[in-house]
Coordinates of C-alpha atoms in Angstrom, one line a residue:
M64 CA 163.5 81.5 -0.4
T65 CA 164.7 83.6 2.8
A66 CA 167.5 84.6 0.9
A67 CA 166.7 85.6 -2.5
L68 CA 164.1 88.3 -0.5
A69 CA 166.8 89.5 1.4
W70 CA 168.9 90.4 -2.2
M71 CA 166.0 91.9 -3.5
A72 CA 165.3 94.2 -0.6
V73 CA 169.3 95.1 -0.8
I74 CA 169.1 95.8 -4.4
V75 CA 165.6 98.3 -3.9
A76 CA 167.4 99.6 -1.4
L77 CA 170.2 100.3 -3.6
I78 CA 168.2 102.0 -6.5
V79 CA 166.1 104.1 -3.9
T80 CA 169.6 105.6 -2.6
V81 CA 170.8 105.8 -6.6
I82 CA 167.4 107.8 -7.3
A83 CA 168.0 109.7 -4.3
L84 CA 171.7 111.3 -5.3
I85 CA 171.0 111.9 -9.0
S86 CA 167.7 113.8 -8.0
L87 CA 170.1 115.7 -5.2
R88 CA 172.6 116.6 -7.5
G89 CA 170.1 117.5 -10.2
R90 CA 168.4 119.8 -7.9
R91 CA 169.1 123.2 -7.9
D92 CA 169.9 125.9 -4.8
L93 CA 167.0 128.0 -4.5
T94 CA 168.8 130.7 -2.5
T95 CA 172.7 131.7 -3.6
P96 CA 174.7 132.2 -0.4
A97 CA 174.8 135.7 -1.1
E98 CA 171.3 135.6 -0.2
R99 CA 171.4 133.2 3.0
A100 CA 173.8 135.3 4.4
V101 CA 171.5 138.9 3.5
H102 CA 168.6 137.1 5.3
S103 CA 171.1 135.9 8.2
T104 CA 172.0 139.4 8.7
L105 CA 168.2 140.8 8.9
H106 CA 167.2 138.0 11.3
T107 CA 170.1 139.0 13.5
A108 CA 169.2 142.9 13.5
S109 CA 165.6 141.7 13.8
L110 CA 166.4 139.9 16.8
A111 CA 168.4 142.9 18.1
A112 CA 166.0 145.4 17.2
K113 CA 163.0 143.9 19.4
P114 CA 164.5 144.1 23.1
L115 CA 165.9 147.8 22.0
R116 CA 162.1 148.9 21.2
D117 CA 161.6 148.9 24.8
G118 CA 164.5 151.1 25.2
L119 CA 168.0 151.0 26.4
D120 CA 168.2 149.4 29.7
A121 CA 170.0 146.2 31.6
R122 CA 167.5 144.2 30.2
S123 CA 167.1 145.4 26.7
A124 CA 170.8 145.6 26.2
A125 CA 171.6 141.7 27.9
V126 CA 169.5 141.2 25.2
A127 CA 170.8 142.9 22.4
A128 CA 174.4 142.6 23.0
P129 CA 175.0 138.9 21.7
H130 CA 173.1 140.1 18.5
L131 CA 174.4 143.2 17.7
R132 CA 178.6 141.5 18.8
V133 CA 177.4 139.3 15.3
L134 CA 176.5 142.5 13.2
T135 CA 179.7 144.0 14.0
G136 CA 181.9 141.3 14.1
A137 CA 183.6 142.1 17.2
D138 CA 185.4 139.5 19.5
A139 CA 183.6 140.9 22.2
L140 CA 180.6 143.8 22.7
G141 CA 180.0 146.2 25.5
I142 CA 176.9 148.6 25.9
S143 CA 176.5 151.2 28.2
D144 CA 174.1 154.1 29.1
P145 CA 174.9 157.9 28.4
D146 CA 176.2 158.3 32.4
G147 CA 178.8 155.7 31.8
T148 CA 177.3 152.6 33.3
L149 CA 178.0 149.3 31.8
L150 CA 174.6 148.3 31.1
A151 CA 175.8 144.9 29.5
W152 CA 179.0 143.0 28.0
D153 CA 179.3 140.2 25.8
G154 CA 182.0 138.0 25.4
P155 CA 185.1 137.1 27.1
W156 CA 188.0 139.6 28.7
D157 CA 185.5 141.2 31.2
E158 CA 188.7 142.9 32.4
L159 CA 188.3 145.1 29.6
T160 CA 185.3 147.0 30.6
P161 CA 186.8 149.7 32.8
A162 CA 189.0 151.1 29.4
F163 CA 185.2 151.0 27.9
V164 CA 183.4 152.3 30.3
E165 CA 186.1 155.0 30.5
A166 CA 186.3 155.6 26.8
A167 CA 182.3 155.6 27.0
K168 CA 182.6 158.7 29.1
R169 CA 185.3 160.5 26.6
A170 CA 182.7 159.2 23.6
V171 CA 179.5 160.6 25.3
E172 CA 181.4 164.2 26.2
G173 CA 183.0 164.5 22.7
Q174 CA 180.2 163.0 21.2
R175 CA 182.1 161.2 18.7
R176 CA 183.9 157.8 18.2
V177 CA 186.9 157.0 20.3
L178 CA 189.5 154.1 19.2
V179 CA 191.8 152.8 22.4
R180 CA 194.9 150.9 21.4
L181 CA 196.2 148.4 24.0
P182 CA 199.9 149.7 24.8
L183 CA 202.4 148.1 22.4
G184 CA 203.9 145.1 23.6
S185 CA 200.7 143.7 25.6
I186 CA 200.1 140.1 25.9
H187 CA 196.4 140.5 25.7
P188 CA 194.8 139.7 22.5
V189 CA 192.5 142.4 21.9
K190 CA 194.4 145.2 20.1
A191 CA 191.9 147.7 19.7
L192 CA 188.2 148.9 21.2
V193 CA 186.4 150.9 19.2
V194 CA 183.8 153.0 21.3
Q195 CA 181.1 154.7 19.3
P196 CA 178.3 156.9 21.1
L197 CA 174.5 155.9 19.7
V198 CA 173.4 159.0 18.4
V199 CA 172.0 160.5 15.3
D200 CA 171.9 163.8 13.8
D201 CA 172.2 166.6 16.6
S202 CA 169.5 164.1 19.2
P203 CA 171.3 163.5 22.7
V204 CA 173.5 160.6 23.2
V205 CA 171.7 157.8 23.9
G206 CA 174.2 155.2 25.2
V207 CA 177.0 153.9 23.8
L208 CA 178.7 150.6 22.1
G209 CA 182.0 149.2 22.4
A210 CA 183.7 146.6 20.1
A211 CA 186.8 144.5 21.3
M212 CA 188.3 142.8 18.3
V213 CA 191.7 140.7 18.5
A214 CA 192.8 142.3 14.5
E215 CA 194.1 145.5 13.8
P216 CA 190.7 147.6 12.4
G217 CA 190.4 148.3 8.7
P218 CA 188.3 151.1 7.8
G219 CA 185.4 148.6 6.8
M220 CA 185.3 147.2 10.8
I221 CA 185.5 150.6 11.9
G222 CA 182.3 151.9 9.2
A223 CA 180.3 148.4 9.9
I224 CA 180.5 149.1 13.6
A225 CA 179.4 152.9 12.7
E226 CA 176.2 151.6 11.2
V227 CA 175.6 149.3 13.5
A228 CA 175.5 151.6 16.1
R229 CA 173.4 154.0 14.3
Y230 CA 170.8 150.9 13.4
A231 CA 170.6 150.3 17.2
C232 CA 170.4 154.8 18.1
G233 CA 167.5 154.4 15.6
Q234 CA 166.0 151.2 17.5
I235 CA 165.9 153.3 20.7
E236 CA 164.6 156.6 19.4
L237 CA 161.3 154.7 18.2
A238 CA 161.1 153.4 21.6
E239 CA 161.5 156.8 22.7
L240 CA 158.7 157.7 20.3
D241 CA 156.6 154.8 21.9
A242 CA 156.9 155.9 25.2
S243 CA 156.1 159.9 23.9
R244 CA 152.9 158.6 22.1
A245 CA 152.0 156.7 25.4
R246 CA 152.1 159.9 27.2
L247 CA 150.5 162.2 24.4
D248 CA 147.5 159.4 24.5
R249 CA 147.2 159.3 28.6
A250 CA 147.3 163.6 27.9
E251 CA 144.6 163.2 25.7
V252 CA 142.6 161.3 27.8
R253 CA 143.2 163.2 30.5
A254 CA 141.9 166.3 28.8
L255 CA 138.9 164.6 27.9
R256 CA 137.9 163.7 31.1
A257 CA 138.7 167.5 32.2
Q258 CA 136.2 168.2 29.6
I259 CA 133.1 166.3 31.3
S260 CA 131.2 169.2 31.6
P261 CA 131.3 170.6 35.3
H262 CA 127.9 172.0 34.5
F263 CA 126.5 168.4 34.1
I264 CA 128.4 167.6 37.2
Y265 CA 126.3 170.3 39.0
N266 CA 123.4 169.5 37.1
A267 CA 123.3 166.0 38.5
L268 CA 124.3 166.9 42.1
G269 CA 121.4 169.0 41.9
T270 CA 119.2 166.6 40.3
I271 CA 119.3 164.2 43.0
A272 CA 119.3 166.5 45.6
S273 CA 115.8 167.3 44.6
F274 CA 114.6 163.4 44.5
V275 CA 115.7 162.9 48.2
R276 CA 112.9 164.2 50.0
T277 CA 110.4 163.4 47.2
D278 CA 111.9 160.1 45.9
P279 CA 114.1 158.7 48.2
D280 CA 114.5 155.4 46.5
R281 CA 115.3 157.0 42.9
A282 CA 117.7 159.3 44.2
R283 CA 119.7 156.5 46.1
E284 CA 119.7 154.9 42.2
L285 CA 121.1 158.1 40.7
V286 CA 123.4 158.0 43.3
L287 CA 124.7 155.1 42.2
E288 CA 124.6 155.8 38.5
F289 CA 126.4 159.2 39.7
A290 CA 129.2 157.0 41.3
D291 CA 129.6 154.5 38.5
F292 CA 129.9 157.0 35.6
T293 CA 132.5 159.1 37.3
R294 CA 134.5 155.5 38.7
Y295 CA 134.4 154.6 35.0
S296 CA 135.3 158.4 33.9
F297 CA 138.2 158.7 35.8
R298 CA 139.5 155.1 35.8
N299 CA 143.2 154.2 35.0
A300 CA 143.3 151.5 32.5
G301 CA 144.7 151.9 29.5
E302 CA 144.1 153.9 26.5
F303 CA 141.7 151.7 25.0
T304 CA 137.8 150.2 26.2
V305 CA 135.1 148.2 24.4
L306 CA 132.3 149.2 22.9
A307 CA 130.0 147.7 25.7
D308 CA 131.9 149.3 28.6
E309 CA 131.4 152.7 26.5
L310 CA 128.1 152.1 25.8
R311 CA 127.3 151.1 29.5
N312 CA 128.4 154.1 31.1
I313 CA 127.0 156.5 28.3
D314 CA 123.7 154.7 29.9
R315 CA 124.4 155.9 33.3
Y316 CA 125.3 159.8 32.1
L317 CA 122.0 159.6 29.9
T318 CA 120.0 158.2 33.1
L319 CA 121.5 160.8 34.9
E320 CA 120.2 163.7 32.3
R321 CA 116.6 162.2 31.3
A322 CA 115.9 162.6 35.7
R323 CA 116.8 166.1 35.1
F324 CA 115.3 166.8 31.7
G325 CA 112.4 163.8 32.2
D326 CA 110.2 163.1 29.1
S327 CA 111.7 165.9 26.9
L328 CA 114.9 163.8 26.3
Q329 CA 114.3 161.0 24.1
V330 CA 116.7 158.7 23.9
S331 CA 117.0 155.3 21.2
L332 CA 119.5 153.0 20.7
Q333 CA 120.3 150.4 18.3
V334 CA 123.5 147.8 18.7
A335 CA 124.3 144.9 16.8
P336 CA 125.8 142.5 19.6
E337 CA 128.4 141.6 16.7
V338 CA 130.4 145.1 17.7
L339 CA 130.0 145.0 21.4
G340 CA 133.7 143.8 21.8
V341 CA 135.2 145.9 19.6
A342 CA 138.0 147.8 20.8
L343 CA 138.0 151.8 20.4
P344 CA 139.6 154.8 22.4
F345 CA 138.8 155.3 25.9
L346 CA 136.1 158.1 26.1
A347 CA 135.3 158.4 22.3
L348 CA 131.6 158.1 22.6
Q349 CA 131.2 160.2 25.8
P350 CA 132.1 163.5 24.5
L351 CA 129.7 163.1 21.2
V352 CA 126.6 162.0 23.7
E353 CA 127.6 165.1 25.6
N354 CA 127.8 167.1 22.6
A355 CA 124.5 165.9 21.8
V356 CA 122.2 166.4 24.7
R357 CA 124.5 170.0 25.8
H358 CA 124.0 171.7 22.0
G359 CA 122.2 169.6 20.2
L360 CA 118.6 169.7 22.5
S361 CA 119.2 172.4 25.0
G362 CA 118.3 175.2 22.6
K363 CA 115.1 173.5 21.8
A364 CA 112.0 174.3 23.9
D365 CA 110.6 171.0 23.6
G366 CA 113.4 169.1 24.3
G367 CA 114.3 166.4 21.4
R368 CA 115.7 163.0 20.4
V369 CA 119.3 161.3 20.4
T370 CA 119.9 158.3 18.6
I371 CA 122.7 156.0 19.0
I372 CA 123.5 153.3 16.7
A373 CA 126.5 150.9 16.2
A374 CA 125.9 148.8 13.0
D375 CA 128.1 145.6 11.9
E376 CA 129.7 146.5 8.3
G377 CA 131.8 143.7 7.6
T378 CA 135.2 144.4 8.9
D379 CA 134.2 147.4 10.5
A380 CA 132.0 148.6 12.9
V381 CA 130.3 152.2 12.3
I382 CA 128.6 153.9 15.4
S383 CA 126.7 157.2 15.2
I384 CA 124.9 159.6 17.5
E385 CA 122.6 161.8 16.0
D386 CA 120.6 164.7 17.4
D387 CA 117.3 166.3 16.0
G388 CA 118.5 169.5 17.9
V389 CA 119.3 172.9 16.3
G390 CA 122.3 171.6 14.3
M391 CA 125.3 174.2 13.5
D392 CA 126.7 175.8 10.2
P393 CA 129.0 173.3 8.4
E394 CA 131.4 175.9 7.2
V395 CA 132.5 175.6 11.2
L396 CA 133.8 172.3 9.9
R397 CA 135.5 173.1 6.9
S398 CA 136.8 176.0 8.3
G399 CA 138.7 174.0 11.0
S400 CA 137.7 176.0 13.5
L401 CA 136.3 172.6 15.2
H402 CA 139.8 172.1 16.6
R403 CA 139.8 175.6 18.4
E404 CA 139.9 175.8 22.1
D405 CA 136.2 177.9 22.0
A406 CA 134.9 175.2 19.2
T407 CA 131.1 174.9 19.9
H408 CA 131.5 171.0 19.9
V409 CA 134.0 170.7 22.6
G410 CA 135.9 167.5 22.3
L411 CA 135.3 166.3 18.3
A412 CA 138.6 167.3 17.7
N413 CA 140.2 165.3 20.1
V414 CA 138.1 162.4 19.6
D415 CA 139.1 162.7 15.7
D416 CA 142.8 162.7 16.0
R417 CA 142.9 159.9 18.6
L418 CA 141.1 157.5 16.0
R419 CA 143.4 158.6 13.1
A420 CA 146.2 158.0 15.5
A421 CA 145.0 154.6 16.8
F422 CA 143.8 153.5 12.9
G423 CA 144.9 155.7 10.3
N424 CA 143.2 158.6 8.3
D425 CA 140.4 156.6 7.1
Y426 CA 138.8 156.5 10.5
G427 CA 138.4 159.7 11.6
L428 CA 135.0 161.7 12.7
V429 CA 132.3 162.7 9.8
V430 CA 129.6 165.1 10.9
D431 CA 127.1 165.5 8.8
T432 CA 124.5 168.7 10.5
A433 CA 123.0 172.3 9.4
P434 CA 121.2 174.7 10.7
G435 CA 118.0 173.8 12.0
A436 CA 118.8 170.1 10.6
G437 CA 120.1 168.3 13.7
T438 CA 124.0 166.5 14.0
K439 CA 124.9 163.4 13.4
V440 CA 128.6 162.1 14.1
S441 CA 129.4 158.8 13.0
M442 CA 132.8 156.8 13.2
R443 CA 134.2 153.9 11.6
V444 CA 136.4 151.8 13.9
P445 CA 138.2 148.3 12.8
K446 CA 137.1 145.1 14.6
F447 CA 140.8 144.2 14.6
R448 CA 143.5 146.1 14.4
P449 CA 146.9 144.7 15.5
G450 CA 148.0 146.8 18.4
V451 CA 144.6 148.0 19.7
R452 CA 143.8 146.1 23.1
A453 CA 140.8 146.8 25.1

C-alpha cells in the first residue's frame, strides 16, 4: 500500500509539472525586450537625478556617477566641478584622473567637448577619454563629465555622452532653481517681518508703559505677550507653520491691540479643531489681521469688530479675516494697485504670491470689499500637499 501511495504521489507531481510547463509556454510576455530596456533606462536616469537635485558636490557626484556611467555605456566615468576639482570617479583606472582633470579645465575654458586619445602604442586598455562640460545654452558651466572607453568612440557614443551630460546638467540646474526659490521664500519672509508696523511696536510699548503705574500686573502680562509675539515673528524655523501656531501669535497681537483700543475693538474667533494642524506659509495671517485692525477699524470713531474663521471644507481649510470697517474701492484690487509699494493694504500681495507659489494659482487670496462695507479676505489652504511641511 505504501509503494502504491508513493507511485501516486510521483504521478501527481509529474502531472503538475507538465501543466506548469504548458502554462508557461502558452503565456505571452507582458513586456517586450525594447519596453524592458526603456524601463531600465528610465529607472537608471531617475536614480541619477535624485542626488543631482541636491546640487553638485562630492556626495551627490559619488552617488550619481555609477548610474551616469550605465547611461553613457562608458567603462569608467569621472565628474568634476567647474574649477576642475575631481568630485567622483567610478570604475577602474584611477591613474587616468589627472588626465581627466586637465581635460576638464580645458573643457570649462572653451565650453566645448574635449576628446583625449592615449598615445599610439600605449599598452593601456583605455583608448579615449571624452570630456563633456555640463552647460545648457548660455548658462555658466556647472560641472564636467568624463567618460573613459576601451573602444574607439563613434558618433553614436559621443552623442549619447552629450545627451547624458545635458540631462545631468538639467537636474543640477533644477537644484539651483530649488535653492533660488528657497532663498526667495526667505527673502519674502524677511520682507513680511519688515512690514510688521513700527507704529504697532511703538503703540504696544506705549500701552505697556501706561499700565506700569496703574496696573503693574497687567503691564507684566502685556510685556510677556509682546515678547512671545516678537519671538515668534522673528523666528528662523522654516517657510511653513501650522495654523494653530499662527492663530496663537495672532491672539498675542490682538491682546496688545485690545489693551490699546479697549472695548472699541471686538474680536470673534471660530476655528474648526480639524484644521488646527494644517500647514500654511509662515506669517500668512499676521498681515491680514493687522490690516483689518489698522485700515478697517482705525478710521471709525466707534471702532468695530474683527472676525476670524477657520472652517473645514473637505480636502481644504478655508480661513477668512473679516472686519466691519471702512472698506476700500474694489477698483484698487482690479487695477492691480495692490501690488504697488504704496498699496493701502500692505502685505496682501506678498501673502497672495506666497500662497500661489506653495499651492498653485487656485489658492490665492480672495478679497470682498466696498467703501463703507468692510473687508473680508479669504484663503483656501489644502490640508495636505506633497513637499509642504511645517
